[in-house]
PDB file of N, CA and C in Angstrom:
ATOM      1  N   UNK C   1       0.853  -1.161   0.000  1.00 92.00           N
ATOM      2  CA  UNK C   1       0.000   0.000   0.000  1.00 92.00           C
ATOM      3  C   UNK C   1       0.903   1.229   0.000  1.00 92.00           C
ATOM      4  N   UNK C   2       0.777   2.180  -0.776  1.00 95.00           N
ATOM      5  CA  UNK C   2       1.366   2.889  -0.823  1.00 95.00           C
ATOM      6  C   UNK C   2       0.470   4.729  -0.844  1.00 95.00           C
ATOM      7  N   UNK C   3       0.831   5.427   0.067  1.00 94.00           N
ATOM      8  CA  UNK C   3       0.085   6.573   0.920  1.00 94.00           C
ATOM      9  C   UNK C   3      -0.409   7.362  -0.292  1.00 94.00           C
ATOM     10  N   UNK C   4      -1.070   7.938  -0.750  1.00 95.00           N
ATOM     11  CA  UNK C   4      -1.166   8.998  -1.598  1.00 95.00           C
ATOM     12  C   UNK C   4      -2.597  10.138  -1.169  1.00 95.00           C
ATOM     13  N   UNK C   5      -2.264  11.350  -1.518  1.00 95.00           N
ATOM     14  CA  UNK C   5      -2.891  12.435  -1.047  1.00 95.00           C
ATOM     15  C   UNK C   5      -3.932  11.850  -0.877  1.00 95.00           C
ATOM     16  N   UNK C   6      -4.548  11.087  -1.973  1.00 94.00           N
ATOM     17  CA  UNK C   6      -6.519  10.776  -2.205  1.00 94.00           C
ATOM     18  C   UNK C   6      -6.840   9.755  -1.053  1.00 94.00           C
ATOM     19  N   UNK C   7      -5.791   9.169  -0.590  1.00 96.00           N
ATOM     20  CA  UNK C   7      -5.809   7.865   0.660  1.00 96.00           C
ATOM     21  C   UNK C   7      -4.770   7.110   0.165  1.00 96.00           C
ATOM     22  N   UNK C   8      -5.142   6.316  -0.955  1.00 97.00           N
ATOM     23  CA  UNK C   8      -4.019   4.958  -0.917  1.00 97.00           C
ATOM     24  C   UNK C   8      -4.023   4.422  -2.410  1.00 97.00           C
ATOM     25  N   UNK C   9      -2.755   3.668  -2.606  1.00 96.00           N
ATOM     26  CA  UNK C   9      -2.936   2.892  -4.162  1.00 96.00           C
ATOM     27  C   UNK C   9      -2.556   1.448  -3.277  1.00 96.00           C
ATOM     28  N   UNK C  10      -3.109   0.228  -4.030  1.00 95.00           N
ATOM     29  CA  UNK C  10      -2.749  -0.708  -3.851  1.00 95.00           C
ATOM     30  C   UNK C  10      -2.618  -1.225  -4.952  1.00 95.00           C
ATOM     31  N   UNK C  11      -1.119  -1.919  -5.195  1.00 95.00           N
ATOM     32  CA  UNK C  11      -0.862  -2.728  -6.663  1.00 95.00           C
ATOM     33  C   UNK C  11      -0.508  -4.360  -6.388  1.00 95.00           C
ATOM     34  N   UNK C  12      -0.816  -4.855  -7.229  1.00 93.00           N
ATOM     35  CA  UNK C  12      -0.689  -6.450  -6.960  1.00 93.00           C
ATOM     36  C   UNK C  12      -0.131  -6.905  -7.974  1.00 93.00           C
ATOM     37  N   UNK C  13       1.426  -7.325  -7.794  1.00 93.00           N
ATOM     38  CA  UNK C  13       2.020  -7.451  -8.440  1.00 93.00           C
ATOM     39  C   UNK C  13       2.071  -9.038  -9.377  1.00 93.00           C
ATOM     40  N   UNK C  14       1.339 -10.138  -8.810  1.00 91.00           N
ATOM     41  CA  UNK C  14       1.057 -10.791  -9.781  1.00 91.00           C
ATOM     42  C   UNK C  14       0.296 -10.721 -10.652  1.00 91.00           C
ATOM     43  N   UNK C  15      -0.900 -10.047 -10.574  1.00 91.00           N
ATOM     44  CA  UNK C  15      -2.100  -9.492 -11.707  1.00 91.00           C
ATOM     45  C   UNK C  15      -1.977  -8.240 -12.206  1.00 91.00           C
ATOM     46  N   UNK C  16      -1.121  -7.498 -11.972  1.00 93.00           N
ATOM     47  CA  UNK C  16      -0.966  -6.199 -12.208  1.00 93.00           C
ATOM     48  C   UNK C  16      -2.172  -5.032 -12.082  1.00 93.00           C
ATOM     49  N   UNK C  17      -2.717  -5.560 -11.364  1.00 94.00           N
ATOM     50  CA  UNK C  17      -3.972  -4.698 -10.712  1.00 94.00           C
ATOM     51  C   UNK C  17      -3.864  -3.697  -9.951  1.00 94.00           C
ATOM     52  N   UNK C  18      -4.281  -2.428  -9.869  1.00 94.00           N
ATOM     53  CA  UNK C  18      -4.340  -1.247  -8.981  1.00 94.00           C
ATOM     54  C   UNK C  18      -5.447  -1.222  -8.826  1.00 94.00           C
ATOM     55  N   UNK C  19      -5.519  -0.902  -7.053  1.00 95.00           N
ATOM     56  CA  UNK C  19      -6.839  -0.508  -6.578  1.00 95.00           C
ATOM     57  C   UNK C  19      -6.504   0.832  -5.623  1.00 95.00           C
ATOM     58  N   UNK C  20      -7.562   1.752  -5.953  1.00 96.00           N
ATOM     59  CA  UNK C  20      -7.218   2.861  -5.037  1.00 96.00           C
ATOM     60  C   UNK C  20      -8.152   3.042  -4.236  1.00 96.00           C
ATOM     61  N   UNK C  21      -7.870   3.108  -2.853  1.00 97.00           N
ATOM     62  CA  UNK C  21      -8.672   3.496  -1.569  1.00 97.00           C
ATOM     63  C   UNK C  21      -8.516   5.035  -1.577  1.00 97.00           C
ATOM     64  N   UNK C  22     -10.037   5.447  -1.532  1.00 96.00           N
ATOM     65  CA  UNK C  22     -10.257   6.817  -1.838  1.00 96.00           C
ATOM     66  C   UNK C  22     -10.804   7.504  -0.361  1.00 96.00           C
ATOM     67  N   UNK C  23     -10.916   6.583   0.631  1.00 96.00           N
ATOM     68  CA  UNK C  23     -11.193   6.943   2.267  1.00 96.00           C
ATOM     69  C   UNK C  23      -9.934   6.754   2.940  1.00 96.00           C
ATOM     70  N   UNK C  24      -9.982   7.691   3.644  1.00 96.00           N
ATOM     71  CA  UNK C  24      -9.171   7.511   4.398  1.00 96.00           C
ATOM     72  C   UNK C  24      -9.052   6.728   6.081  1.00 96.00           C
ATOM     73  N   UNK C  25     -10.531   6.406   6.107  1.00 97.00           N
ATOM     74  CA  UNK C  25     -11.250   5.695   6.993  1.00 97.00           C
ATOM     75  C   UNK C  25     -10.774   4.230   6.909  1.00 97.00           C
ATOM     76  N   UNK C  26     -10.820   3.914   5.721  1.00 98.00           N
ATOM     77  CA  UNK C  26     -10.372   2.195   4.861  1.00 98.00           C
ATOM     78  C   UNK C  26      -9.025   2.207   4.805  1.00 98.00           C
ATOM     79  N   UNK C  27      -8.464   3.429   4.670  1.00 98.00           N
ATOM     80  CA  UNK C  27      -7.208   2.836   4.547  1.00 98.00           C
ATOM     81  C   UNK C  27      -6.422   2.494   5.949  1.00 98.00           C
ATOM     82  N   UNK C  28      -7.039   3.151   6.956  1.00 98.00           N
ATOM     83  CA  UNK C  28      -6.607   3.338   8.038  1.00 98.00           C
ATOM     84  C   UNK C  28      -6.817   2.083   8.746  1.00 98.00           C
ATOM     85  N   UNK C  29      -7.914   1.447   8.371  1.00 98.00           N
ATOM     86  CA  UNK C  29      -8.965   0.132   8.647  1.00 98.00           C
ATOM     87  C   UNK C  29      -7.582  -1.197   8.189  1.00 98.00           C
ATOM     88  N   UNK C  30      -7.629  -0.817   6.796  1.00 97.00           N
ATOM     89  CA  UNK C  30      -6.241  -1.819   5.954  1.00 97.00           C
ATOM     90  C   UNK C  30      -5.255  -1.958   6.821  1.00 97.00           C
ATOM     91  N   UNK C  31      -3.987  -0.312   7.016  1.00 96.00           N
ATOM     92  CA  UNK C  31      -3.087  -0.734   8.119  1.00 96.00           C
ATOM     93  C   UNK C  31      -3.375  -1.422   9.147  1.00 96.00           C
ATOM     94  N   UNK C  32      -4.413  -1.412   9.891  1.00 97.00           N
ATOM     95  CA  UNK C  32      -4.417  -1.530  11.472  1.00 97.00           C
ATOM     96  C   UNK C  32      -5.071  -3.257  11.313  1.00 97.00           C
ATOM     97  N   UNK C  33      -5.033  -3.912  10.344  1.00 96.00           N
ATOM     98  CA  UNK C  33      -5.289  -4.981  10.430  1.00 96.00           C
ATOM     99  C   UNK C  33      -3.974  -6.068  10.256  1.00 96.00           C
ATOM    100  N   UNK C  34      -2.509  -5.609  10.620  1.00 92.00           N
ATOM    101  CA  UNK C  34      -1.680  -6.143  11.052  1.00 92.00           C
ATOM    102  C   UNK C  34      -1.898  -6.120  12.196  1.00 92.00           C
ATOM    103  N   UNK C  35      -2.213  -5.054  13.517  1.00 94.00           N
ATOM    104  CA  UNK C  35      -2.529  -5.051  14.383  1.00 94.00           C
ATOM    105  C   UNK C  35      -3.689  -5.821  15.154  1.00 94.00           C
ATOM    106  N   UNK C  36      -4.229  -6.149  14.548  1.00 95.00           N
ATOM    107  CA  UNK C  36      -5.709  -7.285  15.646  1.00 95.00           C
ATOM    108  C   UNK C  36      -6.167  -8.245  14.782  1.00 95.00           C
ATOM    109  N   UNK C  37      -6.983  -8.948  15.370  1.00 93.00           N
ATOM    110  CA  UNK C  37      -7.018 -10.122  14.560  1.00 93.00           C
ATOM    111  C   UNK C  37      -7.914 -10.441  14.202  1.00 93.00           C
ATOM    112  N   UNK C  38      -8.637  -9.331  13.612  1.00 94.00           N
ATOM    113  CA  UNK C  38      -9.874  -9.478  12.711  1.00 94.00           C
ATOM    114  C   UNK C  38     -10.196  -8.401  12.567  1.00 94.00           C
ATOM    115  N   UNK C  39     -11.040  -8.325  11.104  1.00 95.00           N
ATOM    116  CA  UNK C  39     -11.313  -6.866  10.613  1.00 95.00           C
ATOM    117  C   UNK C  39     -12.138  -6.025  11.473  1.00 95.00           C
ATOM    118  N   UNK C  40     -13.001  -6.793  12.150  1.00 96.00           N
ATOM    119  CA  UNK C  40     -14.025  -5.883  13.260  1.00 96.00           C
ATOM    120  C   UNK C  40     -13.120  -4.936  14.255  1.00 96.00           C
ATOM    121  N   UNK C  41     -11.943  -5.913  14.666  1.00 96.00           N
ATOM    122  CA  UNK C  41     -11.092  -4.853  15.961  1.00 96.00           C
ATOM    123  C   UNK C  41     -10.542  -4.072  15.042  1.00 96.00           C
ATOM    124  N   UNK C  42     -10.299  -4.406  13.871  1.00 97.00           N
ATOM    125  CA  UNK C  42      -9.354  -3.093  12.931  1.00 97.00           C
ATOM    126  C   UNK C  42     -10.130  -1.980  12.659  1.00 97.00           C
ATOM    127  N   UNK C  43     -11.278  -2.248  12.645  1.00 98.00           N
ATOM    128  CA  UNK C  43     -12.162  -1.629  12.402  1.00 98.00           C
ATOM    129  C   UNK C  43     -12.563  -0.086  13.739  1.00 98.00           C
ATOM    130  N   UNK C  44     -13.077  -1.186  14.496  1.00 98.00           N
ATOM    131  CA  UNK C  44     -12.854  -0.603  16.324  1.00 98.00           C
ATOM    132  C   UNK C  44     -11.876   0.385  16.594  1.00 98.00           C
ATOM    133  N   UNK C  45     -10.863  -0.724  16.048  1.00 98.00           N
ATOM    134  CA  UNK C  45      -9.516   0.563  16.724  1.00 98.00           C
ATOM    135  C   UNK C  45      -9.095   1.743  15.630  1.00 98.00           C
ATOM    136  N   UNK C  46      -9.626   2.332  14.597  1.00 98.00           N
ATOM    137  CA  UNK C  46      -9.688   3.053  13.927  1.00 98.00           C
ATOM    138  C   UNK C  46     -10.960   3.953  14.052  1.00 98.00           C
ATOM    139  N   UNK C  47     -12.145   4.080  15.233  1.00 98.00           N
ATOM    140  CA  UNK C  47     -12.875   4.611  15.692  1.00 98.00           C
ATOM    141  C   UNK C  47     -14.394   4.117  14.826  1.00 98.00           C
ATOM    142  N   UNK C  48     -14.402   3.182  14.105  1.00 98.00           N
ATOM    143  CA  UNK C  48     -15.322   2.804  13.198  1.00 98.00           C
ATOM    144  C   UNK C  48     -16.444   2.197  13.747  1.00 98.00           C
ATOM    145  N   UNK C  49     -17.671   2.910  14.766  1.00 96.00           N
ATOM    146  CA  UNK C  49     -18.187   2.472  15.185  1.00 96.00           C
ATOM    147  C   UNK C  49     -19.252   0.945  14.868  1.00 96.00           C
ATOM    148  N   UNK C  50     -19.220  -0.060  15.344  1.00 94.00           N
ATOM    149  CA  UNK C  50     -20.577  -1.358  15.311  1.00 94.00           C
ATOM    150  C   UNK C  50     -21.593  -0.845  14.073  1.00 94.00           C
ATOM    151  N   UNK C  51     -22.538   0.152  14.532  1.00 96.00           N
ATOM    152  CA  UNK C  51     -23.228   0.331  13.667  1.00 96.00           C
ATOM    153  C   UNK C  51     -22.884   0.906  12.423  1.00 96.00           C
ATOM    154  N   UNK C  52     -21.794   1.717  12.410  1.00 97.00           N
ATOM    155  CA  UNK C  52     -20.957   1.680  10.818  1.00 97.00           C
ATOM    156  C   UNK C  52     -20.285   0.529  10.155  1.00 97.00           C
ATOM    157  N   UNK C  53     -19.880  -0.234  10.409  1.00 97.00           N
ATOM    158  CA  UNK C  53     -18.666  -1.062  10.056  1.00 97.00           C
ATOM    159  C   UNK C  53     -18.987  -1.769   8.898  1.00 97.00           C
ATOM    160  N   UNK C  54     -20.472  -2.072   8.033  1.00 97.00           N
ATOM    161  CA  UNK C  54     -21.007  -2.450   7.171  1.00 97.00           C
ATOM    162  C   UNK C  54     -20.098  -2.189   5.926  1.00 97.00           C
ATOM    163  N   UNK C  55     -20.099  -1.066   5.600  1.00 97.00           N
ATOM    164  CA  UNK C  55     -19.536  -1.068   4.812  1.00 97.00           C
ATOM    165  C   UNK C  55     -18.304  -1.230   4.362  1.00 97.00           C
ATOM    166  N   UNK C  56     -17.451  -0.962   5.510  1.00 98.00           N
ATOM    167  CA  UNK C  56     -15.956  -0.888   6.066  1.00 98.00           C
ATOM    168  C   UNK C  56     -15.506  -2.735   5.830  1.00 98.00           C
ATOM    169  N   UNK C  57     -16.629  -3.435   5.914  1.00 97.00           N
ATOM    170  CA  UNK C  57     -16.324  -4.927   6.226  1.00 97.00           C
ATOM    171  C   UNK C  57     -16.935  -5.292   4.316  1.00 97.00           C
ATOM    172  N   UNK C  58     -17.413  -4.607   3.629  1.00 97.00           N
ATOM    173  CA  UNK C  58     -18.030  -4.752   2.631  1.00 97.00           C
ATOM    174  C   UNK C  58     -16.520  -4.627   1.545  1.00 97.00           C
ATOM    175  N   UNK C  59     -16.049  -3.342   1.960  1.00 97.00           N
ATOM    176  CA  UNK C  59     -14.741  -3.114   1.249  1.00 97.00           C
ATOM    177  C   UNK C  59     -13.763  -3.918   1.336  1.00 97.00           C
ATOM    178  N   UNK C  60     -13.211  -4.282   2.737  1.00 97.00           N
ATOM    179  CA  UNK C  60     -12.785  -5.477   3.225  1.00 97.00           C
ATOM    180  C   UNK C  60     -12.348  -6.558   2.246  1.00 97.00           C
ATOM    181  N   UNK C  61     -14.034  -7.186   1.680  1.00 96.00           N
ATOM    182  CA  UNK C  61     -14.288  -7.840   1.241  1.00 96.00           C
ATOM    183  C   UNK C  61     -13.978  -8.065  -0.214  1.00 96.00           C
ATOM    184  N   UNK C  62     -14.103  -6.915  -1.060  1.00 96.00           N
ATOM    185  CA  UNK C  62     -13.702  -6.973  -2.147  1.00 96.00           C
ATOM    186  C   UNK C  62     -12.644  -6.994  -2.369  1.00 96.00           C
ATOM    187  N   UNK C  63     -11.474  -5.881  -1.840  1.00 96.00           N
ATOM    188  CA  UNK C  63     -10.242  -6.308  -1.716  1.00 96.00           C
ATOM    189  C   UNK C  63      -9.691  -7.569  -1.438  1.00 96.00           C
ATOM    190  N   UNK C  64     -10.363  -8.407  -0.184  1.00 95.00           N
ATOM    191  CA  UNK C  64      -9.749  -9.931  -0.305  1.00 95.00           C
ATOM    192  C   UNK C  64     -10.096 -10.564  -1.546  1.00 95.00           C
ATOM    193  N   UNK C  65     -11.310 -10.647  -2.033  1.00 94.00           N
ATOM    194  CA  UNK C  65     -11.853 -10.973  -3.109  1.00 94.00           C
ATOM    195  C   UNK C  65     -10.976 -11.116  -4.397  1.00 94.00           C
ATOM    196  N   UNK C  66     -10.217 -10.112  -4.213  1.00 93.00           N
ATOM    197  CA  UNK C  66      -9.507  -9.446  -5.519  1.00 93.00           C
ATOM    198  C   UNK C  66      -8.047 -10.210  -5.231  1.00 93.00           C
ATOM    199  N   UNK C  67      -7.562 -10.816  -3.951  1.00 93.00           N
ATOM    200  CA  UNK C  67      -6.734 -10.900  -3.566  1.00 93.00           C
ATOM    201  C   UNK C  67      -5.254  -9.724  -3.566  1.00 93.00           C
ATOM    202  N   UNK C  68      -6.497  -8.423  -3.065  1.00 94.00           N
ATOM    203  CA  UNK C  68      -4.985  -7.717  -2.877  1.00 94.00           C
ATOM    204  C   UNK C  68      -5.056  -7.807  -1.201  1.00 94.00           C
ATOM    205  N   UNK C  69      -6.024  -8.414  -0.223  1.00 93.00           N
ATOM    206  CA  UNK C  69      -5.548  -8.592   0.878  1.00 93.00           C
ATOM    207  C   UNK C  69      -5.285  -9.898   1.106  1.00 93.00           C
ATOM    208  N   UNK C  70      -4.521 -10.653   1.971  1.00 89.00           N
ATOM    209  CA  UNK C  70      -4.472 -12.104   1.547  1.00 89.00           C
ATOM    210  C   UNK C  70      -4.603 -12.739   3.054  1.00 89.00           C
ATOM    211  N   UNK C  71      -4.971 -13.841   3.681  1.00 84.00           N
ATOM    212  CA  UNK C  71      -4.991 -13.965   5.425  1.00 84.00           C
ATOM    213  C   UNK C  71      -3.713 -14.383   5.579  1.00 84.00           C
ATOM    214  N   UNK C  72      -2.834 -13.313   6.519  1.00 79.00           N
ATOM    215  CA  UNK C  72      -2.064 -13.689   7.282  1.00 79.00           C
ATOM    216  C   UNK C  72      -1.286 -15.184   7.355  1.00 79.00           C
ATOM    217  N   UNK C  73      -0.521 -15.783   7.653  1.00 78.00           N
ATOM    218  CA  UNK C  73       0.114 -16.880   7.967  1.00 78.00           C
ATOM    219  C   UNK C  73       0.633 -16.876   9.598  1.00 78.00           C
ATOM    220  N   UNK C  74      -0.245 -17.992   9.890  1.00 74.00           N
ATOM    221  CA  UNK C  74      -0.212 -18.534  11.511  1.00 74.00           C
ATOM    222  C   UNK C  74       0.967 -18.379  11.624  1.00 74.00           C
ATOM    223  N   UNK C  75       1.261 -17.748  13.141  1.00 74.00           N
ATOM    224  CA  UNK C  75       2.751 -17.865  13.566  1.00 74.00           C
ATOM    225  C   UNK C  75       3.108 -19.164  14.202  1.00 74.00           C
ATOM    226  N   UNK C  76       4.263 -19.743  14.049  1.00 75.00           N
ATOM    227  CA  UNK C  76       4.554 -20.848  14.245  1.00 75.00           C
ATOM    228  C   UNK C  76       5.205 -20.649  15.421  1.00 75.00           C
ATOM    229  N   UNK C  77       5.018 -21.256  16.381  1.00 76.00           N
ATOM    230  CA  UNK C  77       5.793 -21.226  17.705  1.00 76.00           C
ATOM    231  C   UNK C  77       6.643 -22.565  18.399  1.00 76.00           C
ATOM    232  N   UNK C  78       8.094 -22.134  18.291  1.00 69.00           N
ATOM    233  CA  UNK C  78       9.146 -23.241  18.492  1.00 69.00           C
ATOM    234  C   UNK C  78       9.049 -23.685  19.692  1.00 69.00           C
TER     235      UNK C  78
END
């Protein structure tokens, strides 16, 4: 993801696809989902209240869809 004035570009470098996040609400939603472990707390902790999050989880969605978000890989613990 890369920052730009409008919010964000996202490019996917095996399909050569760009997607641009035009909120800055979503993009903020995107980062913070290294941080918790599911889109609802990413959501949460970016101030995105329960009764908003519809759409926030809608966008979410297409982006995984598209595979420019992909799930995480379990940490393995030695």
């Amino acid at each position: 993801m890369r920052p730009e004035p409008f919010g964000a570009l996202l490019y996917h470098f095996g399909t050569r696809k760009l997607s641009f996040l035009k909120n800055r609400t979503i993009v903020a939603v995107v980062q913070a989902l290294a941080e918790h472990p599911d889109a609802q707390s990413a959501c949460r902790a970016v101030g995105v209240d329960d009764a908003e999050v519809g759409p926030y989880l809608d966008a979410l969605g297409v982006l995984a869809g598209s595979n420019m978000l992909v799930p995480r890989e379990p940490k393995v613990e030695a």
